[in-house]
Amino acid sequence: MTVANEQSPSVTPYDYNRKLLNVTSGWDQSGQEISWDLNVESAGFYPLTFHYYNDNDNFPLFRKIEINGEVPFKEVVNYSFPTTGPYYANHVVSDKDGNPYYFYLKSGHNTISITATIEPLLEVYNNLMAVYDDIND
């Protein structure tokens, strides 16, 4: 994974005059993780929205979401981020019907982490490799 510059006002920080490190790229290997530290004034349940880009029309991105080092519920172990086409998009972490999930954040310091996962695709990959091996034998 690398830090890069996207010279577009659709990402922050943005400066029309200077290149700023404002995006990650090459984030496609299982186990790669990014974390954000934030301070919360008031403990409570909050929705999460991610601004991201996935132009792979073949399948979504799968990520594990953790709050303070813990997966808060099973639905975010392999959460699916849909394709975005050629543009960045905002995506509220939600169920299949579009109802947002709410994540408990304590008052003070919190860490939100997302980790690249491949588990939902692993069975398909293993089946394809088995067919490939059979063809080559």
mmCIF file of C-alpha atoms in Angstrom:
data_model
loop_
_atom_site.group_PDB
_atom_site.id
_atom_site.type_symbol
_atom_site.label_atom_id
_atom_site.label_comp_id
_atom_site.label_asym_id
_atom_site.label_seq_id
_atom_site.Cartn_x
_atom_site.Cartn_y
_atom_site.Cartn_z
ATOM 1 C CA MET A 1 0.000 0.000 0.000
ATOM 2 C CA THR A 2 1.263 3.465 -0.810
ATOM 3 C CA VAL A 3 0.185 6.987 -0.006
ATOM 4 C CA ALA A 4 -0.494 9.034 -3.109
ATOM 5 C CA ASN A 5 -1.960 12.278 -4.412
ATOM 6 C CA GLU A 6 -5.348 12.651 -6.041
ATOM 7 C CA GLN A 7 -5.457 16.158 -7.471
ATOM 8 C CA SER A 8 -9.218 16.468 -7.181
ATOM 9 C CA PRO A 9 -11.455 18.557 -4.929
ATOM 10 C CA SER A 10 -13.479 15.386 -4.269
ATOM 11 C CA VAL A 11 -10.850 14.278 -1.714
ATOM 12 C CA THR A 12 -9.469 16.075 1.324
ATOM 13 C CA PRO A 13 -7.081 17.525 2.072
ATOM 14 C CA TYR A 14 -6.991 19.263 -1.316
ATOM 15 C CA ASP A 15 -4.989 22.190 -2.594
ATOM 16 C CA TYR A 16 -5.161 23.276 -6.230
ATOM 17 C CA ASN A 17 -1.622 24.594 -5.986
ATOM 18 C CA ARG A 18 0.240 21.763 -4.212
ATOM 19 C CA LYS A 19 0.257 17.986 -4.269
ATOM 20 C CA LEU A 20 -0.892 16.584 -0.931
ATOM 21 C CA LEU A 21 -0.772 12.980 0.274
ATOM 22 C CA ASN A 22 -4.505 12.415 0.488
ATOM 23 C CA VAL A 23 -5.290 8.882 -0.759
ATOM 24 C CA THR A 24 -3.976 5.342 -0.463
ATOM 25 C CA SER A 25 -3.430 3.143 -3.496
ATOM 26 C CA GLY A 26 -2.320 -0.398 -4.208
ATOM 27 C CA TRP A 27 -4.443 -1.585 -1.316
ATOM 28 C CA ASP A 28 -5.346 -4.971 -2.705
ATOM 29 C CA GLN A 29 -3.597 -7.614 -0.603
ATOM 30 C CA SER A 30 -5.425 -9.418 2.158
ATOM 31 C CA GLY A 31 -4.287 -8.274 5.582
ATOM 32 C CA GLN A 32 -3.316 -4.725 4.618
ATOM 33 C CA GLU A 33 -4.806 -2.345 7.160
ATOM 34 C CA ILE A 34 -5.337 1.370 7.573
ATOM 35 C CA SER A 35 -6.384 3.083 10.809
ATOM 36 C CA TRP A 36 -7.665 6.488 11.796
ATOM 37 C CA ASP A 37 -7.364 7.947 15.279
ATOM 38 C CA LEU A 38 -10.065 10.349 16.303
ATOM 39 C CA ASN A 39 -11.365 12.094 19.389
ATOM 40 C CA VAL A 40 -15.053 11.950 20.156
ATOM 41 C CA GLU A 41 -16.626 14.576 22.378
ATOM 42 C CA SER A 42 -19.688 12.559 23.314
ATOM 43 C CA ALA A 43 -19.907 8.769 23.633
ATOM 44 C CA GLY A 44 -22.641 7.282 21.489
ATOM 45 C CA PHE A 45 -23.620 5.362 18.396
ATOM 46 C CA TYR A 46 -22.471 6.852 15.099
ATOM 47 C CA PRO A 47 -22.824 5.823 11.435
ATOM 48 C CA LEU A 48 -19.617 5.499 9.401
ATOM 49 C CA THR A 49 -19.214 6.892 5.895
ATOM 50 C CA PHE A 50 -16.185 6.169 3.710
ATOM 51 C CA HIS A 51 -15.146 8.191 0.671
ATOM 52 C CA TYR A 52 -13.444 5.749 -1.685
ATOM 53 C CA TYR A 53 -12.827 4.642 -5.249
ATOM 54 C CA ASN A 54 -13.231 1.129 -6.679
ATOM 55 C CA ASP A 55 -13.326 1.058 -10.463
ATOM 56 C CA ASN A 56 -13.210 -2.749 -10.645
ATOM 57 C CA ASP A 57 -16.584 -3.560 -12.201
ATOM 58 C CA ASN A 58 -16.087 -7.291 -11.612
ATOM 59 C CA PHE A 59 -16.532 -7.374 -7.847
ATOM 60 C CA PRO A 60 -16.712 -5.234 -4.730
ATOM 61 C CA LEU A 61 -13.968 -4.658 -2.183
ATOM 62 C CA PHE A 62 -14.186 -6.631 1.056
ATOM 63 C CA ARG A 63 -12.963 -5.087 4.284
ATOM 64 C CA LYS A 64 -13.055 -5.951 7.973
ATOM 65 C CA ILE A 65 -14.090 -2.952 10.085
ATOM 66 C CA GLU A 66 -12.820 -2.630 13.652
ATOM 67 C CA ILE A 67 -13.503 -0.080 16.341
ATOM 68 C CA ASN A 68 -10.805 0.150 19.009
ATOM 69 C CA GLY A 69 -9.327 -3.205 17.953
ATOM 70 C CA GLU A 70 -12.637 -5.119 18.011
ATOM 71 C CA VAL A 71 -15.049 -6.184 15.275
ATOM 72 C CA PRO A 72 -18.312 -4.804 16.685
ATOM 73 C CA PHE A 73 -20.639 -7.297 14.936
ATOM 74 C CA LYS A 74 -20.421 -10.116 12.379
ATOM 75 C CA GLU A 75 -21.821 -8.076 9.475
ATOM 76 C CA VAL A 76 -18.583 -6.092 9.249
ATOM 77 C CA VAL A 77 -16.132 -9.026 9.310
ATOM 78 C CA ASN A 78 -16.153 -9.097 5.476
ATOM 79 C CA TYR A 79 -18.090 -5.957 4.642
ATOM 80 C CA SER A 80 -18.695 -5.396 0.929
ATOM 81 C CA PHE A 81 -17.870 -1.960 -0.519
ATOM 82 C CA PRO A 82 -19.552 -1.771 -3.947
ATOM 83 C CA THR A 83 -17.869 -0.670 -7.145
ATOM 84 C CA THR A 84 -17.926 3.077 -7.801
ATOM 85 C CA GLY A 85 -17.204 3.240 -11.513
ATOM 86 C CA PRO A 86 -14.602 5.818 -12.515
ATOM 87 C CA TYR A 87 -15.401 8.191 -9.636
ATOM 88 C CA TYR A 88 -14.982 8.523 -5.886
ATOM 89 C CA ALA A 89 -18.144 7.886 -3.901
ATOM 90 C CA ASN A 90 -19.398 8.223 -0.351
ATOM 91 C CA HIS A 91 -20.675 4.994 1.134
ATOM 92 C CA VAL A 92 -22.500 4.702 4.439
ATOM 93 C CA VAL A 93 -21.774 1.346 6.077
ATOM 94 C CA SER A 94 -25.230 -0.232 6.021
ATOM 95 C CA ASP A 95 -27.220 -3.448 5.690
ATOM 96 C CA LYS A 96 -28.439 -4.849 2.361
ATOM 97 C CA ASP A 97 -31.595 -2.712 2.603
ATOM 98 C CA GLY A 98 -29.599 0.510 3.017
ATOM 99 C CA ASN A 99 -30.205 0.941 6.754
ATOM 100 C CA PRO A 100 -27.031 2.370 8.315
ATOM 101 C CA TYR A 101 -25.143 0.427 10.938
ATOM 102 C CA TYR A 102 -24.320 2.411 14.055
ATOM 103 C CA PHE A 103 -20.960 1.967 15.771
ATOM 104 C CA TYR A 104 -20.368 2.740 19.420
ATOM 105 C CA LEU A 105 -17.572 5.258 19.965
ATOM 106 C CA LYS A 106 -16.507 6.073 23.502
ATOM 107 C CA SER A 107 -15.827 9.592 24.674
ATOM 108 C CA GLY A 108 -12.195 10.542 23.981
ATOM 109 C CA HIS A 109 -9.688 8.645 21.819
ATOM 110 C CA ASN A 110 -10.978 5.995 19.367
ATOM 111 C CA THR A 111 -9.364 4.061 16.526
ATOM 112 C CA ILE A 112 -11.253 2.974 13.411
ATOM 113 C CA SER A 113 -9.441 0.356 11.297
ATOM 114 C CA ILE A 114 -10.305 -1.358 8.051
ATOM 115 C CA THR A 115 -8.419 -4.400 6.793
ATOM 116 C CA ALA A 116 -8.458 -5.869 3.270
ATOM 117 C CA THR A 117 -10.013 -9.347 3.239
ATOM 118 C CA ILE A 118 -10.525 -11.982 0.540
ATOM 119 C CA GLU A 119 -12.553 -14.619 2.384
ATOM 120 C CA PRO A 120 -15.759 -14.079 0.355
ATOM 121 C CA LEU A 121 -13.789 -14.728 -2.860
ATOM 122 C CA LEU A 122 -11.570 -17.514 -1.545
ATOM 123 C CA GLU A 123 -13.945 -20.388 -2.380
ATOM 124 C CA VAL A 124 -14.373 -19.159 -5.969
ATOM 125 C CA TYR A 125 -10.608 -18.721 -6.324
ATOM 126 C CA ASN A 126 -9.909 -22.215 -4.944
ATOM 127 C CA ASN A 127 -12.481 -23.745 -7.324
ATOM 128 C CA LEU A 128 -10.939 -21.948 -10.298
ATOM 129 C CA MET A 129 -7.464 -23.109 -9.310
ATOM 130 C CA ALA A 130 -8.717 -26.698 -8.985
ATOM 131 C CA VAL A 131 -10.165 -26.556 -12.523
ATOM 132 C CA TYR A 132 -6.927 -24.975 -13.786
ATOM 133 C CA ASP A 133 -4.894 -27.755 -12.160
ATOM 134 C CA ASP A 134 -7.194 -30.428 -13.663
ATOM 135 C CA ILE A 135 -6.762 -28.916 -17.134
ATOM 136 C CA ASN A 136 -2.974 -28.892 -16.773
ATOM 137 C CA ASP A 137 -2.784 -32.504 -15.550
#
